Short mmCIF file of C-alpha atoms in Angstrom, two decimals:
data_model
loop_
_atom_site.label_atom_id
_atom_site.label_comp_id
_atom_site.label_asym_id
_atom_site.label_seq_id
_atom_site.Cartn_x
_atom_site.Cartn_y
_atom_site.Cartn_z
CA UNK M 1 26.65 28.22 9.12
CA UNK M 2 25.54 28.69 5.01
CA UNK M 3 25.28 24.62 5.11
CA UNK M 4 22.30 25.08 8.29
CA UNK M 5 21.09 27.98 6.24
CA UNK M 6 20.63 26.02 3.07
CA UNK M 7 19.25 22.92 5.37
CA UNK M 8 16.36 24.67 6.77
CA UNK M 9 15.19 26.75 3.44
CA UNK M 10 15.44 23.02 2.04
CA UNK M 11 13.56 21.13 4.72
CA UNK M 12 10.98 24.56 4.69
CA UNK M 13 10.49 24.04 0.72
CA UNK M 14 9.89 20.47 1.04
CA UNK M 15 7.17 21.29 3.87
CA UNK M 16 5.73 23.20 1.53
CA UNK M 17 5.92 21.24 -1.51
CA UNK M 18 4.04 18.21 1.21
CA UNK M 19 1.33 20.69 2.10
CA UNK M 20 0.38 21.78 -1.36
CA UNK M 21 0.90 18.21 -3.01
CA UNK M 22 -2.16 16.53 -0.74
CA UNK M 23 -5.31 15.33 -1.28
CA UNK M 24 -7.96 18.16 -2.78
CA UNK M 25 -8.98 21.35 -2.60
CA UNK M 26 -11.73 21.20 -0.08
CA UNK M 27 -13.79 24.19 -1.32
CA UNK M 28 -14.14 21.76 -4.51
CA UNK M 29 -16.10 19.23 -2.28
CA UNK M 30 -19.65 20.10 -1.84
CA UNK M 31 -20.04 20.81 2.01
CA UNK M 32 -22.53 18.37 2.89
CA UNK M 33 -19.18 15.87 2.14
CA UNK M 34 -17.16 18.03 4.14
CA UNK M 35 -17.00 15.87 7.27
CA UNK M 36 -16.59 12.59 5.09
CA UNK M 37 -13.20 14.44 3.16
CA UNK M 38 -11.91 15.11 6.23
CA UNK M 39 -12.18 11.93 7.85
CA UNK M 40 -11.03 10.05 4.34
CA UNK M 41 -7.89 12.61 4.47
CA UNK M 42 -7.17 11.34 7.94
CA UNK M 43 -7.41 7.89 7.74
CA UNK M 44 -5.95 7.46 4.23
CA UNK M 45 -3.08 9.31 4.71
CA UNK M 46 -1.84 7.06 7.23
CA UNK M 47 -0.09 4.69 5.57
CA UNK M 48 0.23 6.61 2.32
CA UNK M 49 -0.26 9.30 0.00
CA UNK M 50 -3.91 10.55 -0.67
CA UNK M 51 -3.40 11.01 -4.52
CA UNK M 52 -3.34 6.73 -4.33
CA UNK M 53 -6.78 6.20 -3.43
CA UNK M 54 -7.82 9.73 -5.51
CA UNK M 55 -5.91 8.69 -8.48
CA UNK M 56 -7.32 5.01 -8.58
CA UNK M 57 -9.12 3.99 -11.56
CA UNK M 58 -11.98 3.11 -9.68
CA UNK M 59 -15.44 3.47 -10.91
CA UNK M 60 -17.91 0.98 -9.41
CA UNK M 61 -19.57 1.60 -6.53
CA UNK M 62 -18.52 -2.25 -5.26
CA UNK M 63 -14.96 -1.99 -5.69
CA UNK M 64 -14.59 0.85 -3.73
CA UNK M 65 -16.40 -0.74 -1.10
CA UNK M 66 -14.34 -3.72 -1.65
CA UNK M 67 -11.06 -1.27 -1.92
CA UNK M 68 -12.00 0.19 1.08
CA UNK M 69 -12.67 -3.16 3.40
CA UNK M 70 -9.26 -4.24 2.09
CA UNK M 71 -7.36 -1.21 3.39
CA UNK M 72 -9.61 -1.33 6.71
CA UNK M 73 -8.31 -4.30 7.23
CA UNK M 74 -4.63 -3.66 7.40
CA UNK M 75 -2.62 -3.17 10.48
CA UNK M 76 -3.32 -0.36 12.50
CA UNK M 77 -5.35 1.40 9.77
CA UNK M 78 -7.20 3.07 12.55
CA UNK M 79 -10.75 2.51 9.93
CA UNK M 80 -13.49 1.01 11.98
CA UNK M 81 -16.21 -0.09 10.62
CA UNK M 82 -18.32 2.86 11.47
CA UNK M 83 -16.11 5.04 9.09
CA UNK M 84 -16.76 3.24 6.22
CA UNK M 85 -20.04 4.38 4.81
CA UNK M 86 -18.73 8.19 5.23
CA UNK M 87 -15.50 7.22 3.35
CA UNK M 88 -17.67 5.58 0.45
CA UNK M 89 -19.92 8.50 -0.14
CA UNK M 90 -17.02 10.70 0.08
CA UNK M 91 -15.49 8.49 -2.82
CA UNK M 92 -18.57 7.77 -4.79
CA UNK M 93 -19.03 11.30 -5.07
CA UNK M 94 -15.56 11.81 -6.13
CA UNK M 95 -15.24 9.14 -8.72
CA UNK M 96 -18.50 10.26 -10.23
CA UNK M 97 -17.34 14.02 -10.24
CA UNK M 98 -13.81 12.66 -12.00
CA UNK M 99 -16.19 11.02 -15.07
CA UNK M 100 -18.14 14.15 -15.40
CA UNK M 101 -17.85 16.13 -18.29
CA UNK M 102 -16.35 19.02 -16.95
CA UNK M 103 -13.60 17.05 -14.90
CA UNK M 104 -15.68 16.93 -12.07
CA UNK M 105 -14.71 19.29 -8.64
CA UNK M 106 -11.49 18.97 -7.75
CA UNK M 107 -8.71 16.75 -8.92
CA UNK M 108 -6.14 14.80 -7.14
CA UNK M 109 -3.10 17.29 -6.84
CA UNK S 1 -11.73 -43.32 -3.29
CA UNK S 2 -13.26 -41.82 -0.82
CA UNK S 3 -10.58 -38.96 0.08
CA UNK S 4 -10.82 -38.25 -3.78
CA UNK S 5 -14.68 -37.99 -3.52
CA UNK S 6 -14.07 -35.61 -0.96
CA UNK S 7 -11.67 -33.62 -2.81
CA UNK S 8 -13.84 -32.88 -5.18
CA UNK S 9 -17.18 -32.38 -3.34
CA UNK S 10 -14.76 -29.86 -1.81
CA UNK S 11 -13.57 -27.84 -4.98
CA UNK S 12 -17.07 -28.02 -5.88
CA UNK S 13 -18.51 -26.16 -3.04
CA UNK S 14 -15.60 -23.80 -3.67
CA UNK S 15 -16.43 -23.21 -6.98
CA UNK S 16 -19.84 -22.76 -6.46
CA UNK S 17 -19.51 -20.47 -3.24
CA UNK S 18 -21.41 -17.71 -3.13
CA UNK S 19 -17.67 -15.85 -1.74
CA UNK S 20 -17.04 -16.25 -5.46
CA UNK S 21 -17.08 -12.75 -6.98
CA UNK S 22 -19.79 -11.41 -9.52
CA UNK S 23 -17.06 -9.39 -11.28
CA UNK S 24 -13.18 -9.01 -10.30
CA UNK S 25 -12.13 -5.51 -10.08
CA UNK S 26 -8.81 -4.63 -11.21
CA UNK S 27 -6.28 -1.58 -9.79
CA UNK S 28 -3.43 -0.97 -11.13
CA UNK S 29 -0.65 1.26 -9.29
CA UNK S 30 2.93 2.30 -9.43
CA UNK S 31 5.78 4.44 -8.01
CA UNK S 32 9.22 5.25 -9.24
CA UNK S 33 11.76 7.25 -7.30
CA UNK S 34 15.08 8.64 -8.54
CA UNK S 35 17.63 9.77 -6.16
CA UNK S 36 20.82 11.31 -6.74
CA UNK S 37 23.42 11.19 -3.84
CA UNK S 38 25.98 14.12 -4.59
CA UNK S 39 29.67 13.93 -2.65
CA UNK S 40 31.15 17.34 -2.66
CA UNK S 41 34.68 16.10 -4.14
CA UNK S 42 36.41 17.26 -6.85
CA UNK S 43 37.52 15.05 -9.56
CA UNK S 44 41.26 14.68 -8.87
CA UNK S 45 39.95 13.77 -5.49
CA UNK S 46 39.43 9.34 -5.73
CA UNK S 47 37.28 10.12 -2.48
CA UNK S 48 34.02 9.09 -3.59
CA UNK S 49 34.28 6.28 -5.29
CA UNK S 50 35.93 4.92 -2.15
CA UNK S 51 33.65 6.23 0.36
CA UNK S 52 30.07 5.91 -1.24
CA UNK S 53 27.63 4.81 -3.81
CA UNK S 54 27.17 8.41 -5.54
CA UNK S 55 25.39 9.05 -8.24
CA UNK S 56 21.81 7.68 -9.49
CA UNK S 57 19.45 4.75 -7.76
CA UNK S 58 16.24 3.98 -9.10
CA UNK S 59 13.46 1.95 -7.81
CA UNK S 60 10.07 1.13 -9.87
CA UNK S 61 7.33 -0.79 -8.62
CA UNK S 62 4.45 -1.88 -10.35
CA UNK S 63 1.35 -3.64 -8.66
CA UNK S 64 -1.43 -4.97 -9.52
CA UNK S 65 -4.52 -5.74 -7.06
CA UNK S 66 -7.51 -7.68 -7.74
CA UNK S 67 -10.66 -7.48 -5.58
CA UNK S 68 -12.18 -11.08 -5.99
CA UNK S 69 -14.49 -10.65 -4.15
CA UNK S 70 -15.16 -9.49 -0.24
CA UNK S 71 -13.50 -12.10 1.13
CA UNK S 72 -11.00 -13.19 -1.70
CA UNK S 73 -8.46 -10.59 -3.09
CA UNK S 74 -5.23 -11.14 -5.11
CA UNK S 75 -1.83 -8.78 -5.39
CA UNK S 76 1.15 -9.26 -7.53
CA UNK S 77 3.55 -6.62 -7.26
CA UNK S 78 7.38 -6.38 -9.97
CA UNK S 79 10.22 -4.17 -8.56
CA UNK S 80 12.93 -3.17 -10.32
CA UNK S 81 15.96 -2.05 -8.44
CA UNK S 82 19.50 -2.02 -7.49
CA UNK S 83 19.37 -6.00 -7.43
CA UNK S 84 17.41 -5.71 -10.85
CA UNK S 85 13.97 -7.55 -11.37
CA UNK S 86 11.68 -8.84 -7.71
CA UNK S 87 8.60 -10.29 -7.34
CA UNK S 88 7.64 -8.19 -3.81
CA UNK S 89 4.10 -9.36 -3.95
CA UNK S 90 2.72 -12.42 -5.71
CA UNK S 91 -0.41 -13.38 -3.14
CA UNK S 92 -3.77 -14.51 -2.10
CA UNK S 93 -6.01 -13.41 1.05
CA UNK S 94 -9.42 -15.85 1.65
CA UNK S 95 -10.89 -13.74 4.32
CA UNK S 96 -13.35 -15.31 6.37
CA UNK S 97 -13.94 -12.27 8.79
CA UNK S 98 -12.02 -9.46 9.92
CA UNK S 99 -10.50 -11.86 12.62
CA UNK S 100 -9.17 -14.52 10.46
CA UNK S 101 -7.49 -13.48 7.24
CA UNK S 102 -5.50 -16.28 5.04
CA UNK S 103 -2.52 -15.12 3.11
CA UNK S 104 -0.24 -17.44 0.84
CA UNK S 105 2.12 -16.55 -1.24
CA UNK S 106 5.00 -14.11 -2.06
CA UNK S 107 4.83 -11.39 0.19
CA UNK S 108 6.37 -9.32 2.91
CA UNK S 109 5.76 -11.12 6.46
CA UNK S 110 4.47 -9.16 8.87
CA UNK S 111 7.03 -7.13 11.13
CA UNK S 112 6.96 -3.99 12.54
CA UNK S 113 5.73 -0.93 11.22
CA UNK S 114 7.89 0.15 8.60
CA UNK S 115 7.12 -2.92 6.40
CA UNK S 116 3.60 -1.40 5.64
CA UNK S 117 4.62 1.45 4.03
CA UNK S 118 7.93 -0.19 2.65
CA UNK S 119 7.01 0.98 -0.65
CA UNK S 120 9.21 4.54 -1.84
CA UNK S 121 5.33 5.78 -2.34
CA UNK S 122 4.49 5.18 1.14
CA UNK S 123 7.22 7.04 2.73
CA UNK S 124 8.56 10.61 2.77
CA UNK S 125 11.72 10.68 2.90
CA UNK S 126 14.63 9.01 0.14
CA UNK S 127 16.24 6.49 2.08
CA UNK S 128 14.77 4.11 4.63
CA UNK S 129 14.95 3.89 8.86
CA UNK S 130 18.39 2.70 9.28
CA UNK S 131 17.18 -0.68 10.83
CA UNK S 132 15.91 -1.56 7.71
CA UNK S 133 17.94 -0.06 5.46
CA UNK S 134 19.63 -2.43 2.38
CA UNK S 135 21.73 -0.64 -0.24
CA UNK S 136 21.97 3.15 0.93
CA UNK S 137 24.58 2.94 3.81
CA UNK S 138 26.24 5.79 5.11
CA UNK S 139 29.61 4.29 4.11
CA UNK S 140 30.06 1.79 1.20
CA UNK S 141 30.44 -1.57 1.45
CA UNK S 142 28.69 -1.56 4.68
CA UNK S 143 25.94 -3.69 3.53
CA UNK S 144 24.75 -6.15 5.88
CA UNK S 145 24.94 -3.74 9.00
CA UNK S 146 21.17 -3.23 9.52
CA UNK S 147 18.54 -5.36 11.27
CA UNK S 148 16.75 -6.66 8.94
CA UNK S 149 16.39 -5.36 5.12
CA UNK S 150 13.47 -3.99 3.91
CA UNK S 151 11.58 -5.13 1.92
CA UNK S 152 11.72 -8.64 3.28
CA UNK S 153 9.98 -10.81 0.81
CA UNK S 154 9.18 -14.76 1.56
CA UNK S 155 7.49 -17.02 0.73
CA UNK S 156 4.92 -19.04 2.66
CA UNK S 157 1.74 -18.75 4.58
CA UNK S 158 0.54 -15.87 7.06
CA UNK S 159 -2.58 -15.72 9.42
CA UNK S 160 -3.72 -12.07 10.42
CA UNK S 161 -7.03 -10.82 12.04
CA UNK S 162 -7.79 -7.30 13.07
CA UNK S 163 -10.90 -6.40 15.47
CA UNK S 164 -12.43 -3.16 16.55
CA UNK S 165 -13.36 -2.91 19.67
CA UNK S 166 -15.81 0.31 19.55
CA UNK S 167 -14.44 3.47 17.44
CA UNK S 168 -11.61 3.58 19.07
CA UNK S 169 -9.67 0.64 19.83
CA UNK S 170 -8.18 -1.57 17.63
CA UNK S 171 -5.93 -4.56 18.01
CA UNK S 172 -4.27 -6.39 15.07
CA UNK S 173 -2.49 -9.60 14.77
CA UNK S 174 -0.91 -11.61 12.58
CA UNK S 175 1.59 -15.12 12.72
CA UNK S 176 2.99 -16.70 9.45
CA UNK S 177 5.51 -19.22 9.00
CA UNK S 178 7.99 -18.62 6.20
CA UNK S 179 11.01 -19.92 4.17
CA UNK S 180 13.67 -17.76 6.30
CA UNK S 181 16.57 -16.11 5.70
CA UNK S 182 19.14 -17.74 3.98
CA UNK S 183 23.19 -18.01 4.08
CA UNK S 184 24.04 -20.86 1.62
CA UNK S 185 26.64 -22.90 3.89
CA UNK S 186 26.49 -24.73 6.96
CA UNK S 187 29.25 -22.80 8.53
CA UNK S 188 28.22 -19.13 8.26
CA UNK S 189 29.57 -15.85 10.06
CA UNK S 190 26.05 -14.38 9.55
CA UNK S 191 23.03 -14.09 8.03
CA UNK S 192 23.37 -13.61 3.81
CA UNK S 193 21.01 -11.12 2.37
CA UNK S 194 22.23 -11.21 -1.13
CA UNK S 195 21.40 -15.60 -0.95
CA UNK S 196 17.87 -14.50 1.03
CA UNK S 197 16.94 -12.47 -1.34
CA UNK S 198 18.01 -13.67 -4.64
CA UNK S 199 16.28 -16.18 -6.89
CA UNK S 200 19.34 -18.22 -7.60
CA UNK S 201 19.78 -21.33 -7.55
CA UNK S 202 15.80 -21.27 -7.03
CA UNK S 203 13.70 -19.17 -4.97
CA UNK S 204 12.95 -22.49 -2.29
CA UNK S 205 14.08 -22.84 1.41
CA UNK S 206 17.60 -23.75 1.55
CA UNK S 207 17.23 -26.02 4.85
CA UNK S 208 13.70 -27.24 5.01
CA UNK S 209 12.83 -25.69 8.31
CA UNK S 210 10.23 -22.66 8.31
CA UNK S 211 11.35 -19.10 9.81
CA UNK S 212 7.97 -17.92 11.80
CA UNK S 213 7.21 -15.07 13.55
CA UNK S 214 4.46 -12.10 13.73
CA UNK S 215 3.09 -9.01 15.59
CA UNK S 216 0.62 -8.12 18.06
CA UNK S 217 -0.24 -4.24 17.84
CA UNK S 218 -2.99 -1.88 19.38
CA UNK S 219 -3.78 1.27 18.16
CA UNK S 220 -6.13 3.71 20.44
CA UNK S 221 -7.87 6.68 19.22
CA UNK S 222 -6.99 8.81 21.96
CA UNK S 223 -8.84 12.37 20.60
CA UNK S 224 -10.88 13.59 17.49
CA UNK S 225 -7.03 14.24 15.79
CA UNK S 226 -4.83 11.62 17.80
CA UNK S 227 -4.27 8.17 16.93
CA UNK S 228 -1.65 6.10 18.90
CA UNK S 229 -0.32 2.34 18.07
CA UNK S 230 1.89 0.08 19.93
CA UNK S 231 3.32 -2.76 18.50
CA UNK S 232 5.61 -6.14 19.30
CA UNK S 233 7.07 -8.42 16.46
CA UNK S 234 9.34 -10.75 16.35
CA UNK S 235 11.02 -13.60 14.22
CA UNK S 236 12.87 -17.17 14.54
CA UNK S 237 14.29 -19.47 11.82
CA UNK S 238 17.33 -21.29 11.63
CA UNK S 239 19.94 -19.86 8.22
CA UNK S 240 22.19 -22.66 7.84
CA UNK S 241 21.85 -25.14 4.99
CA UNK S 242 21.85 -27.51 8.03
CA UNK S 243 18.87 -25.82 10.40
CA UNK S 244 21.57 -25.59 13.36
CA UNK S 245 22.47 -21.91 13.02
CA UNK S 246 19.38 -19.67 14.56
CA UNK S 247 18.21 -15.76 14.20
CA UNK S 248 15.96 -14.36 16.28
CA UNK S 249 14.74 -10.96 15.51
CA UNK S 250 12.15 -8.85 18.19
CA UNK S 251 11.14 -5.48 17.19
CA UNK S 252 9.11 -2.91 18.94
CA UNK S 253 7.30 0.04 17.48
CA UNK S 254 5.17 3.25 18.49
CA UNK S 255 3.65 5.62 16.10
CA UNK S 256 1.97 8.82 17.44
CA UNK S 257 -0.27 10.89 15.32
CA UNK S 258 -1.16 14.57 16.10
CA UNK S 259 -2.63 16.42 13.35
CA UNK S 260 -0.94 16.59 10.40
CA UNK S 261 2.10 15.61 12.69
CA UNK S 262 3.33 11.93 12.74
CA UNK S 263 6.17 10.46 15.44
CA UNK S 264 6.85 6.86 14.54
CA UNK S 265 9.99 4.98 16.29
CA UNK S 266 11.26 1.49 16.18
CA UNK S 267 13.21 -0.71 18.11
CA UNK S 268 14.78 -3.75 16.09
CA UNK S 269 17.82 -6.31 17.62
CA UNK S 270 18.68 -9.41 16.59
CA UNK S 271 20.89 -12.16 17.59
CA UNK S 272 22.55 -14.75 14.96
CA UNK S 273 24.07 -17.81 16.17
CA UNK S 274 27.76 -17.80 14.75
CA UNK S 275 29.78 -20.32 13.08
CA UNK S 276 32.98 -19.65 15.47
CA UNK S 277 35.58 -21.64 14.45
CA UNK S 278 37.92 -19.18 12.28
CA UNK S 279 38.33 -16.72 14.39
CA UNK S 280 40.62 -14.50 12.80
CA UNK S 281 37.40 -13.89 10.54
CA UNK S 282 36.05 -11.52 13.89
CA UNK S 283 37.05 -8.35 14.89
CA UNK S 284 37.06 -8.74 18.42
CA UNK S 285 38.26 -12.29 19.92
CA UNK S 286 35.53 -14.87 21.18
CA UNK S 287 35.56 -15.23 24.90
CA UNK S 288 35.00 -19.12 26.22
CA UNK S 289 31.81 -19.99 27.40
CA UNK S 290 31.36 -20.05 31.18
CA UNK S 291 32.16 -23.30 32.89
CA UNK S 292 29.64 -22.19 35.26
CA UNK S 293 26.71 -22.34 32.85
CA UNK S 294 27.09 -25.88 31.83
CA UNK S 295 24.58 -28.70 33.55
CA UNK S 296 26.01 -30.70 36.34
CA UNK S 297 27.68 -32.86 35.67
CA UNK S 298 29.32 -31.82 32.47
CA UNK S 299 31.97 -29.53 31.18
CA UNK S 300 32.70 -26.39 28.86
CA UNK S 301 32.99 -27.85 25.49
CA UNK S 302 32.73 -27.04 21.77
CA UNK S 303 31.42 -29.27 18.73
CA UNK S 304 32.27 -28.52 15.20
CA UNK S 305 32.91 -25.04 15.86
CA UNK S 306 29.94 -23.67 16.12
CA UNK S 307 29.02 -21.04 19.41
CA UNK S 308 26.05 -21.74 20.65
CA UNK S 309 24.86 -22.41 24.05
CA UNK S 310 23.19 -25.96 23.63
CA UNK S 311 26.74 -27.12 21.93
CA UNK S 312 28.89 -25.97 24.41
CA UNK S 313 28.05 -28.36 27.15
CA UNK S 314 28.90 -32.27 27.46
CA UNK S 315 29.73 -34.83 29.40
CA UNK S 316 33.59 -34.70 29.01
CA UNK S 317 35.19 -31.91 27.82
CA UNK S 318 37.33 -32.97 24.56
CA UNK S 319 34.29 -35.98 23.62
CA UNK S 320 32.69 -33.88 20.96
CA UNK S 321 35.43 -31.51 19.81
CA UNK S 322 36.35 -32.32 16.24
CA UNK S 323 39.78 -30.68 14.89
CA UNK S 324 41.77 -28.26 16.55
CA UNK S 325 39.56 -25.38 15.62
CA UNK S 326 36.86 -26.47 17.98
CA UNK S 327 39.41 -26.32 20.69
CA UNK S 328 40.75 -23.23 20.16
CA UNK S 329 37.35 -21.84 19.93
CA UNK S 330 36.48 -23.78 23.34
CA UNK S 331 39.49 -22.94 25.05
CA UNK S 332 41.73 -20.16 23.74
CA UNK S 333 40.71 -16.91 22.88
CA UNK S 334 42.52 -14.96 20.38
CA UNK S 335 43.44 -11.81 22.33
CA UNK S 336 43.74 -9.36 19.28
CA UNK S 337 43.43 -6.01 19.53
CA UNK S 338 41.00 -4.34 17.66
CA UNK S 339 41.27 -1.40 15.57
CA UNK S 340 37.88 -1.21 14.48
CA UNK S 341 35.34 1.35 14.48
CA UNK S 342 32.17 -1.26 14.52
CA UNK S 343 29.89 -0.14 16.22
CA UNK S 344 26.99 -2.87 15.85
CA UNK S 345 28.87 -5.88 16.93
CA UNK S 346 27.53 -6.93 20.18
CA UNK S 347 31.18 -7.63 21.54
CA UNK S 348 33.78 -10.18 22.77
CA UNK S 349 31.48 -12.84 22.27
CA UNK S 350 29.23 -14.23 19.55
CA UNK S 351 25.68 -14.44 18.75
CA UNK S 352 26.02 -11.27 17.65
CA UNK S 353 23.44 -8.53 18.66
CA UNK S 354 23.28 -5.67 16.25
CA UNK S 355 20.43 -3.95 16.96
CA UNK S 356 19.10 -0.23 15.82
CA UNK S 357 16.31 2.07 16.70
CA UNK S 358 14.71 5.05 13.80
CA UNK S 359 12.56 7.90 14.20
CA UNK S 360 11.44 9.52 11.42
#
């Protein structure tokens, strides 16, 4: 019975270490980009962790369009190609805010 | 003359493409993950090392991907792991539209959905879904037992397309013809996933005939929040140094999401044609194969050991059996009892069928 007990405080703590350890603090995001974050968090946490794309060294505007039409691409990404121009001003914004002086709004947890 | 004209009229147009990139964009990414299995034995107790592979695994992956351009792209990925140094990605995609994508290289083929998100990054939990699981048995020593090991890095060439058809459908495909798995004999038991993996003697096919396979999946946007996919794969090669022993492997795969809540279950079984001779190296005796499933005209027979349905038929029924093991494979069945606990092995009779399904 102390094994269960210790089995569901672990699996609890790990829910919450998954809830806290994605993607940004939306307050941070400036709310006209609201709708594009939350689309971006839902179709780039698919297939993996949102600190990959928010972590990326990306700067230029191309390559994340280029980044982005790669991952679009992959099976069952579930990113059509109307998605795409919300996802790049959601990330254009971000990688701009990153190389701001201040560190930008937000930061990839 | 000509052909060479050609040639180069042809690597001149590629050169000069405008698909050739203004810049190349470089990203580089990486994962480690350390686990630590504990066994809750004391030290006087020689349980452990018995049992299990306690104590540390590591696996670091470094990958580098290069954005060519829109429609060219480059990935090279170096693992390091419990088989030591891999090359999991070494490849180039020439896309010519979202339907018709070009990969060739060193790469995982396409199967399933697991083999997306292969990467200890991409998924949550410390071990793999048991039908692709390598190293991290539950038991030791029971390497071998799952359907197909993941990662499954090949070689060779892979044709994949995806289309949209409004917001919310979206069907994917993709084919590709590979070396294949690998068991360095022409009389193996099963498939060898040390020899498929492993770049010794050289990382080349080991019988000349390509594996191929693919997957066909559709994924519907059902609501604002729920995304569903469907998927079929499968895979056919011969192992054998000789290109007589075959695997199949079909896989089926679902993946509901909800939210913040995922469902994804799999459905992998393959069969592996058997070199039968020896029996005493099986754990439950062969059974002959039926008389009645032989062409008119000809009889139950058995050449050079092997199981397999197309060998089992001629004209007489001794005119292709070489050496007595052939016969006793034909005609006698070892009835030994078994005192195993294997659960995967199909049965009494080989190909063998283990097969496994995983929800995480």
């Amino acid at each position: 019975m102390r094994q269960v007990v210790w089995l569901v405080i672990a699996v609890l703590a790990g829910c919450g270490a998954y809830q806290r350890g994605e993607g940004l603090d939306v307050a941070t995001v400036p709310p006209a980009l609201h709708a594009d974050y939350e689309l971006f968090a839902r179709r780039c946490s698919r297939c993996h962790s949102l600190s990959r794309p928010l972590n990326a060294r990306i700067t230029a505007d191309e390559h994340w369009a280029e980044y982005v039409s790669r991952m679009r691409r992959m099976p069952g990404s579930g990113i059509s190609p109307d998605d795409v121009p919300a996802l790049l001003r959601f990330l254009t914004w971000y990688s701009a805010a990153r190389r701001a002086p201040d560190g930008g709004a937000g930061g990839a947890r | 003359m000509k052909s060479r004209a050609l040639m180069l009229l042809i690597c001149l147009v590629g050169v000069l493409s405008p698909f050739v990139a203004q810049s190349i964009d470089l990203n580089l990414a990486g994962t480690l993950q350390l686990d630590y299995l504990f066994t809750p034995f004391g030290r006087s107790d020689p349980r452990p090392a018995s049992h299990t592979l306690d104590g540390f695994t590591e696996k670091l992956s470094l990958k580098l991907a290069i954005d060519i351009s829109s429609h060219a792209s480059a990935n090279v990925k170096a693992c390091f792991g419990c088989h030591g140094f891999e090359v999991g990605m070494a490849y180039v995609d020439f896309r010519l539209a979202d339907e018709f994508n070009i990969r060739a290289g060193r790469f995982s083929p396409t199967f399933g959905e697991f083999g997306l998100r292969h990467d200890p990054g991409n998924h949550r939990l410390s071990d793999k879904p048991l039908p692709y699981d390598m190293g991290r048995m539950l038991r030791m020593m029971e390497f071998g037992r799952s359907v197909l090991p993941s990662p499954y890095v090949d070689n060779g060439i892979e044709l994949s397309g995806s289309h949209f058809f409004g917001r919310r459908l979206q069907l994917d495909y993709a084919a590709h013809a590979v070396a294949g798995l690998r068991a360095n004999t022409d009389t193996p038991y099963d498939v060898d996933f040390i020899a498929s993996r492993s770049a010794a003697p050289y990382y080349i096919d080991n019988n000349s005939q390509p594996s191929v396979g693919g997957r066909v999946g559709l994924t519907a946007r059902l609501a604002d929040r729920v995304d569903l996919t469907v998927g079929g794969s499968a895979i056919w090669g011969a192992y054998d140094t000789r290109a007589r022993m075959t695997y199949t492997v079909l896989g089926a795969d679902l993946f509901l999401r909800a939210g913040r809540t995922n469902v994804r279950a799999e459905y992998l079984i393959r069969r592996t044609d058997m070199y039968a001779a020896e029996q005493e190296r099986f754990e439950y005796a062969l059974q002959p194969w039926p008389t009645d499933r032989c062409p008119s005209g000809s009889s139950r027979c058995a050449t050079a050991g092997t199981w397999r349905s197309s060998s089992l038929c001629c004209a007489t029924s001794t005119s292709s059996c070489a050496g007595t093991a052939c016969a006793a494979a034909a005609t006698s069945p070892r009835a030994r009892p078994s005192t195993s606990t294997r659960a995967s092995r199909a049965g009494p009779s080989a190909p063998s069928t283990p097969s496994s399904a995983g929800i995480d």
